[in-house]
Short mmCIF file of C-alpha atoms and ligand atoms in Angstrom, two decimals:
data_model
loop_
_atom_site.label_atom_id
_atom_site.label_comp_id
_atom_site.label_asym_id
_atom_site.label_seq_id
_atom_site.Cartn_x
_atom_site.Cartn_y
_atom_site.Cartn_z
CA UNK A 1 6.22 5.78 -50.58
CA UNK A 2 8.45 3.66 -48.64
CA UNK A 3 9.89 0.52 -50.32
CA UNK A 4 7.36 -1.76 -48.16
CA UNK A 5 4.42 0.66 -49.18
CA UNK A 6 5.58 0.34 -53.21
CA UNK A 7 5.65 -3.32 -52.50
CA UNK A 8 2.15 -3.48 -50.72
CA UNK A 9 0.54 -1.49 -53.44
CA UNK A 10 2.03 -3.37 -56.22
CA UNK A 11 0.79 -6.74 -54.50
CA UNK A 12 -2.91 -5.03 -54.55
CA UNK A 13 -2.87 -4.03 -58.00
CA UNK A 14 -1.73 -7.47 -59.24
CA UNK A 15 -4.30 -9.06 -56.92
CA UNK A 16 -7.25 -6.38 -58.46
CA UNK A 17 -5.95 -7.52 -61.85
CA UNK A 18 -5.86 -11.16 -61.47
CA UNK A 19 -8.60 -13.81 -62.24
CA UNK A 20 -7.28 -16.61 -60.33
CA UNK A 21 -5.08 -16.46 -56.57
CA UNK A 22 -3.86 -19.07 -54.61
CA UNK A 23 -2.47 -18.84 -51.48
CA UNK A 24 -0.12 -21.39 -49.62
CA UNK A 25 0.58 -20.85 -45.86
CA UNK A 26 2.16 -22.56 -43.07
CA UNK A 27 3.04 -22.75 -39.32
CA UNK A 28 3.87 -18.87 -39.58
CA UNK A 29 0.59 -18.00 -40.55
CA UNK A 30 -0.73 -19.11 -37.04
CA UNK A 31 2.42 -18.01 -35.06
CA UNK A 32 0.95 -14.64 -34.08
CA UNK A 33 -2.12 -16.77 -32.65
CA UNK A 34 0.28 -18.36 -30.06
CA UNK A 35 0.56 -21.82 -32.08
CA UNK A 36 4.28 -22.54 -32.18
CA UNK A 37 5.58 -23.00 -35.52
CA UNK A 38 6.72 -26.23 -36.43
CA UNK A 39 10.31 -26.04 -36.21
CA UNK A 40 10.63 -23.44 -33.30
CA UNK A 41 12.16 -25.29 -30.27
CA UNK A 42 9.32 -27.29 -28.64
CA UNK A 43 8.29 -25.86 -25.28
CA UNK A 44 8.36 -27.16 -21.85
CA UNK A 45 7.89 -31.16 -21.83
CA UNK A 46 8.41 -31.39 -25.53
CA UNK A 47 11.94 -29.39 -25.41
CA UNK A 48 13.76 -32.74 -25.71
CA UNK A 49 11.68 -34.32 -28.68
CA UNK A 50 12.12 -33.11 -32.55
CA UNK A 51 8.73 -32.85 -33.94
CA UNK A 52 10.28 -34.31 -37.35
CA UNK A 53 10.74 -37.49 -35.13
CA UNK A 54 7.45 -37.55 -33.60
CA UNK A 55 5.32 -36.66 -36.96
CA UNK A 56 5.88 -40.21 -38.35
CA UNK A 57 4.07 -43.46 -38.39
CA UNK A 58 7.37 -45.12 -37.02
CA UNK A 59 6.94 -43.10 -34.01
CA UNK A 60 3.57 -43.98 -33.92
CA UNK A 61 3.84 -47.16 -34.05
CA UNK A 62 7.05 -47.55 -31.46
CA UNK A 63 5.56 -45.39 -29.04
CA UNK A 64 1.94 -44.53 -29.61
CA UNK A 65 1.63 -42.85 -26.19
CA UNK A 66 4.22 -40.22 -26.45
CA UNK A 67 2.90 -39.48 -29.98
CA UNK A 68 -0.62 -39.11 -28.86
CA UNK A 69 0.28 -37.09 -25.86
CA UNK A 70 2.28 -34.69 -27.96
CA UNK A 71 -0.73 -34.28 -30.35
CA UNK A 72 -3.28 -33.83 -27.54
CA UNK A 73 -0.86 -31.17 -25.82
CA UNK A 74 -1.01 -29.16 -29.43
CA UNK A 75 -4.48 -29.99 -29.71
CA UNK A 76 -4.99 -28.16 -26.12
CA UNK A 77 -2.87 -25.35 -26.95
CA UNK A 78 -4.73 -24.53 -30.59
CA UNK A 79 -8.10 -24.75 -28.27
CA UNK A 80 -6.64 -21.67 -26.30
CA UNK A 81 -5.56 -19.97 -29.31
CA UNK A 82 -7.84 -17.33 -31.63
CA UNK A 83 -7.35 -16.70 -35.19
CA UNK A 84 -4.65 -13.52 -35.80
CA UNK A 85 -5.33 -10.84 -38.17
CA UNK A 86 -3.51 -12.94 -40.91
CA UNK A 87 -6.41 -15.57 -40.70
CA UNK A 88 -8.86 -12.68 -40.76
CA UNK A 89 -7.28 -10.83 -43.88
CA UNK A 90 -7.29 -14.14 -45.79
CA UNK A 91 -11.07 -14.92 -44.99
CA UNK A 92 -12.02 -11.34 -45.94
CA UNK A 93 -10.09 -11.46 -49.09
CA UNK A 94 -11.94 -14.67 -49.86
CA UNK A 95 -15.37 -13.00 -49.27
CA UNK A 96 -14.52 -9.97 -51.19
CA UNK A 97 -13.42 -11.98 -54.17
CA UNK A 98 -16.80 -14.12 -53.66
CA UNK A 99 -18.92 -10.88 -53.92
CA UNK A 100 -17.90 -10.05 -57.60
CA UNK A 101 -20.69 -10.08 -60.22
CA UNK A 102 -20.67 -9.91 -64.29
CA UNK A 103 -20.27 -6.23 -64.21
CA UNK A 104 -17.70 -6.49 -61.38
CA UNK A 105 -15.90 -9.24 -61.80
CA UNK A 106 -13.37 -10.60 -59.22
CA UNK A 107 -10.70 -13.11 -58.94
CA UNK A 108 -11.23 -17.07 -57.40
CA UNK A 109 -9.31 -17.11 -54.29
CA UNK A 110 -8.10 -20.58 -53.28
CA UNK A 111 -6.79 -20.93 -49.67
CA UNK A 112 -4.22 -23.94 -49.36
CA UNK A 113 -2.54 -24.65 -45.73
CA UNK A 114 -0.11 -26.80 -44.60
CA UNK A 115 -1.30 -26.04 -40.95
CA UNK A 116 -3.45 -28.73 -39.06
CA UNK A 117 -4.84 -26.24 -36.51
CA UNK A 118 -7.99 -25.32 -38.08
CA UNK A 119 -7.41 -21.40 -37.33
CA UNK A 120 -8.36 -20.05 -41.10
CA UNK A 121 -12.04 -21.74 -40.79
CA UNK A 122 -12.44 -20.31 -37.51
CA UNK A 123 -11.67 -17.14 -39.01
CA UNK A 124 -14.31 -17.70 -41.93
CA UNK A 125 -12.33 -18.73 -44.40
CA UNK A 126 -14.01 -21.68 -46.21
CA UNK A 127 -13.28 -24.59 -48.75
CA UNK A 128 -9.75 -24.33 -46.95
CA UNK A 129 -7.56 -27.21 -48.57
CA UNK A 130 -5.63 -28.64 -45.55
CA UNK A 131 -2.93 -30.67 -47.13
CA UNK A 132 -1.73 -31.96 -44.14
CA UNK A 133 -4.65 -32.78 -42.64
CA UNK A 134 -6.31 -31.43 -39.25
CA UNK A 135 -5.47 -32.27 -35.57
CA UNK A 136 -9.15 -32.12 -34.93
CA UNK A 137 -10.09 -35.18 -36.60
CA UNK A 138 -8.94 -38.54 -35.40
CA UNK A 139 -9.09 -41.84 -36.90
CA UNK A 140 -9.32 -45.57 -35.52
CA UNK A 141 -6.65 -47.56 -37.02
CA UNK A 142 -8.58 -50.81 -36.39
CA UNK A 143 -11.90 -49.52 -38.27
CA UNK A 144 -11.41 -46.63 -39.89
CA UNK A 145 -13.95 -44.64 -38.02
CA UNK A 146 -13.41 -40.86 -37.84
CA UNK A 147 -14.13 -38.97 -34.90
CA UNK A 148 -14.24 -34.89 -34.90
CA UNK A 149 -13.21 -33.20 -32.03
CA UNK A 150 -12.83 -36.12 -29.61
CA UNK A 151 -12.86 -35.23 -25.90
CA UNK A 152 -10.18 -33.15 -24.88
CA UNK A 153 -7.87 -34.27 -22.97
CA UNK A 154 -8.66 -37.73 -24.01
CA UNK A 155 -9.07 -40.05 -20.85
CA UNK A 156 -6.08 -42.37 -21.71
CA UNK A 157 -2.93 -42.32 -23.86
CA UNK A 158 -2.66 -43.68 -26.27
CA UNK A 159 -6.45 -43.38 -26.86
CA UNK A 160 -8.77 -45.97 -28.19
CA UNK A 161 -12.19 -46.10 -30.05
CA UNK A 162 -15.48 -47.50 -28.96
CA UNK A 163 -14.00 -50.55 -31.07
CA UNK A 164 -10.97 -50.67 -29.15
CA UNK A 165 -8.64 -49.85 -32.05
CA UNK A 166 -5.68 -47.19 -31.53
CA UNK A 167 -6.53 -43.51 -32.35
CA UNK A 168 -4.29 -41.66 -34.60
CA UNK A 169 -4.39 -37.91 -35.52
CA UNK A 170 -5.63 -37.40 -39.06
CA UNK A 171 -2.73 -35.69 -40.02
CA UNK A 172 -0.36 -36.50 -42.86
CA UNK A 173 3.15 -37.70 -41.05
CA UNK A 174 6.38 -37.58 -42.79
CA UNK A 175 6.78 -40.56 -45.45
CA UNK A 176 2.82 -40.61 -45.75
CA UNK A 177 1.38 -39.61 -48.76
CA UNK A 178 -0.97 -36.23 -48.86
CA UNK A 179 -4.70 -36.54 -49.31
CA UNK A 180 -4.97 -37.24 -53.13
CA UNK A 181 -8.09 -35.08 -53.89
CA UNK A 182 -6.43 -32.00 -51.77
CA UNK A 183 -2.98 -32.34 -53.44
CA UNK A 184 -4.48 -32.39 -57.15
CA UNK A 185 -6.75 -29.36 -56.33
CA UNK A 186 -3.72 -27.67 -54.88
CA UNK A 187 -1.69 -28.51 -57.56
CA UNK A 188 -4.11 -27.60 -60.37
CA UNK A 189 -4.94 -24.13 -58.65
CA UNK A 190 -1.43 -23.40 -58.07
CA UNK A 191 -0.45 -23.87 -61.81
CA UNK A 192 -3.26 -22.13 -63.10
CA UNK A 193 -3.06 -19.07 -61.15
CA UNK A 194 -2.08 -15.44 -61.86
CA UNK A 195 -0.98 -14.58 -58.29
CA UNK A 196 0.48 -17.01 -56.11
CA UNK A 197 0.96 -16.12 -52.25
CA UNK A 198 3.41 -18.07 -50.11
CA UNK A 199 2.65 -16.80 -46.48
CA UNK A 200 4.61 -18.05 -43.23
CA UNK A 201 6.47 -21.37 -44.32
CA UNK A 202 10.33 -22.41 -44.75
CA UNK A 203 9.22 -23.92 -47.77
CA UNK A 204 11.22 -27.22 -47.22
CA UNK A 205 8.53 -29.71 -46.71
CA UNK A 206 7.67 -31.20 -50.21
CA UNK A 207 5.41 -31.48 -52.25
CA UNK A 208 3.91 -28.68 -50.60
CA UNK A 209 6.88 -26.18 -51.31
CA UNK A 210 6.67 -27.35 -54.86
CA UNK A 211 3.45 -25.50 -55.71
CA UNK A 212 5.29 -22.18 -55.77
CA UNK A 213 7.45 -23.83 -58.19
CA UNK A 214 4.15 -25.01 -60.20
CA UNK A 215 2.99 -21.35 -60.00
CA UNK A 216 5.87 -19.60 -61.22
CA UNK A 217 6.79 -22.07 -64.33
CA UNK A 218 3.01 -21.20 -65.44
CA UNK A 219 4.05 -17.45 -65.26
CA UNK A 220 2.08 -16.44 -62.11
CA UNK A 221 3.10 -13.57 -60.42
CA UNK A 222 4.53 -14.69 -57.20
CA UNK A 223 4.74 -13.08 -53.65
CA UNK A 224 6.65 -14.48 -50.36
CA UNK A 225 5.50 -12.89 -47.26
CA UNK A 226 7.52 -14.42 -44.15
CA UNK A 227 9.50 -13.47 -41.43
CA UNK A 228 12.74 -14.79 -42.68
CA UNK A 229 14.03 -15.42 -46.18
CA UNK A 230 13.80 -18.84 -47.58
CA UNK A 231 14.93 -20.82 -50.38
CA UNK A 232 11.78 -19.45 -52.45
CA UNK A 233 12.87 -15.79 -51.49
CA UNK A 234 15.52 -15.27 -54.33
CA UNK A 235 12.77 -16.61 -56.90
CA UNK A 236 9.62 -14.76 -56.11
CA UNK A 237 8.55 -11.61 -57.66
CA UNK A 238 8.10 -9.84 -54.55
CA UNK A 239 9.46 -10.68 -51.02
CA UNK A 240 8.15 -9.10 -48.04
CA UNK A 241 10.18 -9.92 -44.83
CA UNK A 242 7.41 -9.08 -41.88
CA UNK A 243 4.85 -10.53 -39.74
CA UNK A 244 1.75 -12.24 -41.71
CA UNK A 245 -0.43 -10.58 -39.20
CA UNK A 246 0.94 -7.25 -39.76
CA UNK A 247 1.52 -7.42 -44.03
CA UNK A 248 -1.56 -9.43 -45.08
CA UNK A 249 -4.20 -6.93 -43.44
CA UNK A 250 -2.48 -4.30 -45.30
CA UNK A 251 -2.41 -5.88 -48.60
CA UNK A 252 -6.04 -6.97 -48.05
CA UNK A 253 -7.39 -3.61 -46.82
CA UNK A 254 -5.66 -2.05 -49.96
CA UNK A 255 -7.52 -4.63 -52.20
CA UNK A 256 -10.99 -4.36 -50.47
CA UNK A 257 -10.89 -0.69 -49.50
CA UNK A 258 -11.69 -2.22 -46.00
C1 BV8 B 301 5.17 -37.34 -49.10
C2 BV8 B 301 1.41 -32.49 -40.35
C3 BV8 B 301 5.31 -38.85 -50.75
C4 BV8 B 301 2.06 -33.22 -39.06
C5 BV8 B 301 3.56 -32.15 -41.48
C6 BV8 B 301 12.00 -39.52 -46.79
C7 BV8 B 301 10.88 -40.47 -46.88
C8 BV8 B 301 9.68 -40.21 -47.07
C9 BV8 B 301 9.59 -38.81 -47.74
C10 BV8 B 301 10.42 -37.67 -47.50
C11 BV8 B 301 11.67 -38.08 -47.20
N1 BV8 B 301 12.76 -36.93 -47.35
C12 BV8 B 301 11.86 -36.14 -47.79
C13 BV8 B 301 10.70 -36.33 -48.04
C14 BV8 B 301 9.50 -35.67 -48.24
C15 BV8 B 301 9.07 -35.18 -46.90
C16 BV8 B 301 9.96 -33.95 -46.79
O1 BV8 B 301 9.29 -32.72 -47.78
N2 BV8 B 301 10.80 -33.64 -45.92
C17 BV8 B 301 11.39 -32.59 -45.74
C18 BV8 B 301 11.71 -32.03 -44.12
C19 BV8 B 301 12.63 -32.33 -46.55
N3 BV8 B 301 7.81 -34.88 -47.42
C20 BV8 B 301 6.87 -35.97 -47.03
O2 BV8 B 301 7.24 -36.81 -46.38
C21 BV8 B 301 5.45 -35.58 -47.15
N4 BV8 B 301 4.71 -36.95 -48.05
O3 BV8 B 301 6.23 -36.98 -49.52
O4 BV8 B 301 4.74 -38.13 -49.56
C22 BV8 B 301 6.35 -40.12 -50.12
C23 BV8 B 301 6.18 -41.00 -49.49
C24 BV8 B 301 7.07 -42.05 -49.21
C25 BV8 B 301 8.31 -41.52 -49.64
C26 BV8 B 301 8.72 -40.69 -50.41
C27 BV8 B 301 7.74 -39.85 -50.72
C28 BV8 B 301 4.52 -35.45 -46.14
C29 BV8 B 301 4.88 -34.01 -45.39
C30 BV8 B 301 3.88 -33.93 -44.68
C31 BV8 B 301 4.47 -33.85 -43.22
N5 BV8 B 301 3.57 -33.10 -41.86
N6 BV8 B 301 2.75 -31.72 -40.87
C32 BV8 B 301 2.13 -32.18 -38.00
O5 BV8 B 301 1.80 -31.07 -37.90
O6 BV8 B 301 2.40 -32.55 -36.84
S1 BV8 B 301 4.71 -31.01 -42.19
C33 BV8 B 301 5.11 -29.85 -40.94
O7 BV8 B 301 6.02 -28.95 -41.56
C34 BV8 B 301 3.62 -28.57 -40.74
O8 BV8 B 301 2.44 -29.10 -41.56
C35 BV8 B 301 4.36 -27.32 -41.05
O9 BV8 B 301 3.15 -26.77 -41.69
C36 BV8 B 301 4.83 -28.07 -42.36
C37 BV8 B 301 5.94 -27.04 -42.78
O10 BV8 B 301 6.69 -26.23 -42.22
P1 BV8 B 301 6.39 -24.95 -42.11
O11 BV8 B 301 4.72 -24.67 -42.01
O12 BV8 B 301 6.86 -24.25 -43.37
O13 BV8 B 301 6.50 -24.18 -40.69
P2 BV8 B 301 8.37 -23.89 -39.93
O14 BV8 B 301 8.35 -24.19 -38.83
O15 BV8 B 301 8.98 -24.74 -41.06
O16 BV8 B 301 8.41 -22.54 -40.92
C38 BV8 B 301 7.58 -21.55 -40.34
C39 BV8 B 301 8.09 -20.30 -40.96
O17 BV8 B 301 7.31 -19.34 -40.68
C40 BV8 B 301 9.38 -19.88 -40.97
O18 BV8 B 301 9.95 -19.83 -41.84
C41 BV8 B 301 9.26 -18.53 -40.34
O19 BV8 B 301 10.36 -17.58 -40.49
C42 BV8 B 301 7.92 -18.07 -40.30
N7 BV8 B 301 7.38 -16.91 -39.64
C43 BV8 B 301 7.29 -17.21 -38.19
N8 BV8 B 301 6.52 -16.33 -37.44
C44 BV8 B 301 5.78 -15.77 -38.64
C45 BV8 B 301 6.44 -16.33 -39.73
N9 BV8 B 301 6.00 -15.47 -40.99
C46 BV8 B 301 5.24 -14.45 -41.07
N10 BV8 B 301 4.46 -13.95 -40.02
C47 BV8 B 301 5.22 -14.63 -38.77
N11 BV8 B 301 4.37 -14.19 -37.93
#
C-alpha cells in the first residue's frame, strides 16, 4: 500500500470504530466547485479589495454599496456553482451513519462549516452547523426581518427592505460574535467526538480554528485534509495534503463500501 492508501485505511478504520465524528470545513471544501477560497486573491472587479477588510461591520457602515455589491457578486457566483465530490462524500457519510441500528451501531456525524455558500446542504447534508452564517439569508437592519434568497441580483445597492431599512447578509463579520447556538453545539460536539476531521481550512480564523484544539485535548483522533500545511498540521494524528474532492470520496467510500 502507498503511504496515502495506508493513511486512508487508518482513517476509515477510526471512523468505523467511532461513536461520534465531528467535521469542520472551510473554503477549501468548496474550491473545486469554483467558489474562490476566502484568502485567494479576489478576481476581476474585486482584485483590489481585501476580503478581510470587506467582511466587517465597519466596512458595511462606511460603504454599504461596495460591501453589498461584493456579497451579491459572491451570491451570484455561488448560484452558478454545484456541490463537488467533497460535499457529496460528507453528505453520504452522514446518511451512512444515520442508517445504523442497535445490531449495527454507527457513529453520529456532526457537520460544522465556516462556509456561507450552502453547498453542503445542496449536496444532501442536513443539520449543518453554519458557524459563520449564510450568504443566502439577508436581514433588514431596521426591523430585523429576515429574507431567504432575496432576488438576485438586487434591484439597487445598497439593497433595502420593504420597510426601507438597509439589508445586510446574515454572515458573521470579523469582530462579530458567532451565533450562540451554533457555536455551543459545535464546541460540544468537537469536545465529545472520537474522530475530528478538519477539511479545507487554513485554520487561522477563531473561534472556529479552536475546535480542533478542543477535540485534540479531549483525546479525539484528529485528521486534517488540506491542500497545504497549516498551523494545525504538526499537531494532528494524520495530515493528508490533497484536494478534498479527491481525498474525502476515497475515505468515505472505504467506510461505506460505496
Ligand atoms: C469573534 C463570513 C468574538 C463572512 C468569516 C480583532 C477584533 C475582533 C476579533 C478579532 C480580532 N483579531 C482576531 C479576532 C478574532 C477573529 C479572527 O479569528 N481573526 C483572524 C483573521 C486572526 N475572529 C472573529 O472576529 C470572529 N468573531 O471572534 O467574536 C469577538 C468579538 C469582538 C472582539 C473580539 C472577539 C468572527 C470570525 C468570522 C469571520 N467571518 N466568514 C464571509 O464569508 O464573507 S471568516 C472567513 O474565513 C470564511 O468564513 C472562511 O471560511 C473563514 C476561514 O477561512 P478558510 O475557510 O480557512 O478559508 P481560507 O481561504 O483561509 O483557506 C482555505 C484553505 O483551503 C487553504 O488552506 C487552502 O490551502 C485549502 N484548499 C484550497 N483548495 C482546496 C483546499 N483544501 C482541500 N481541497 C481543496 N480543493
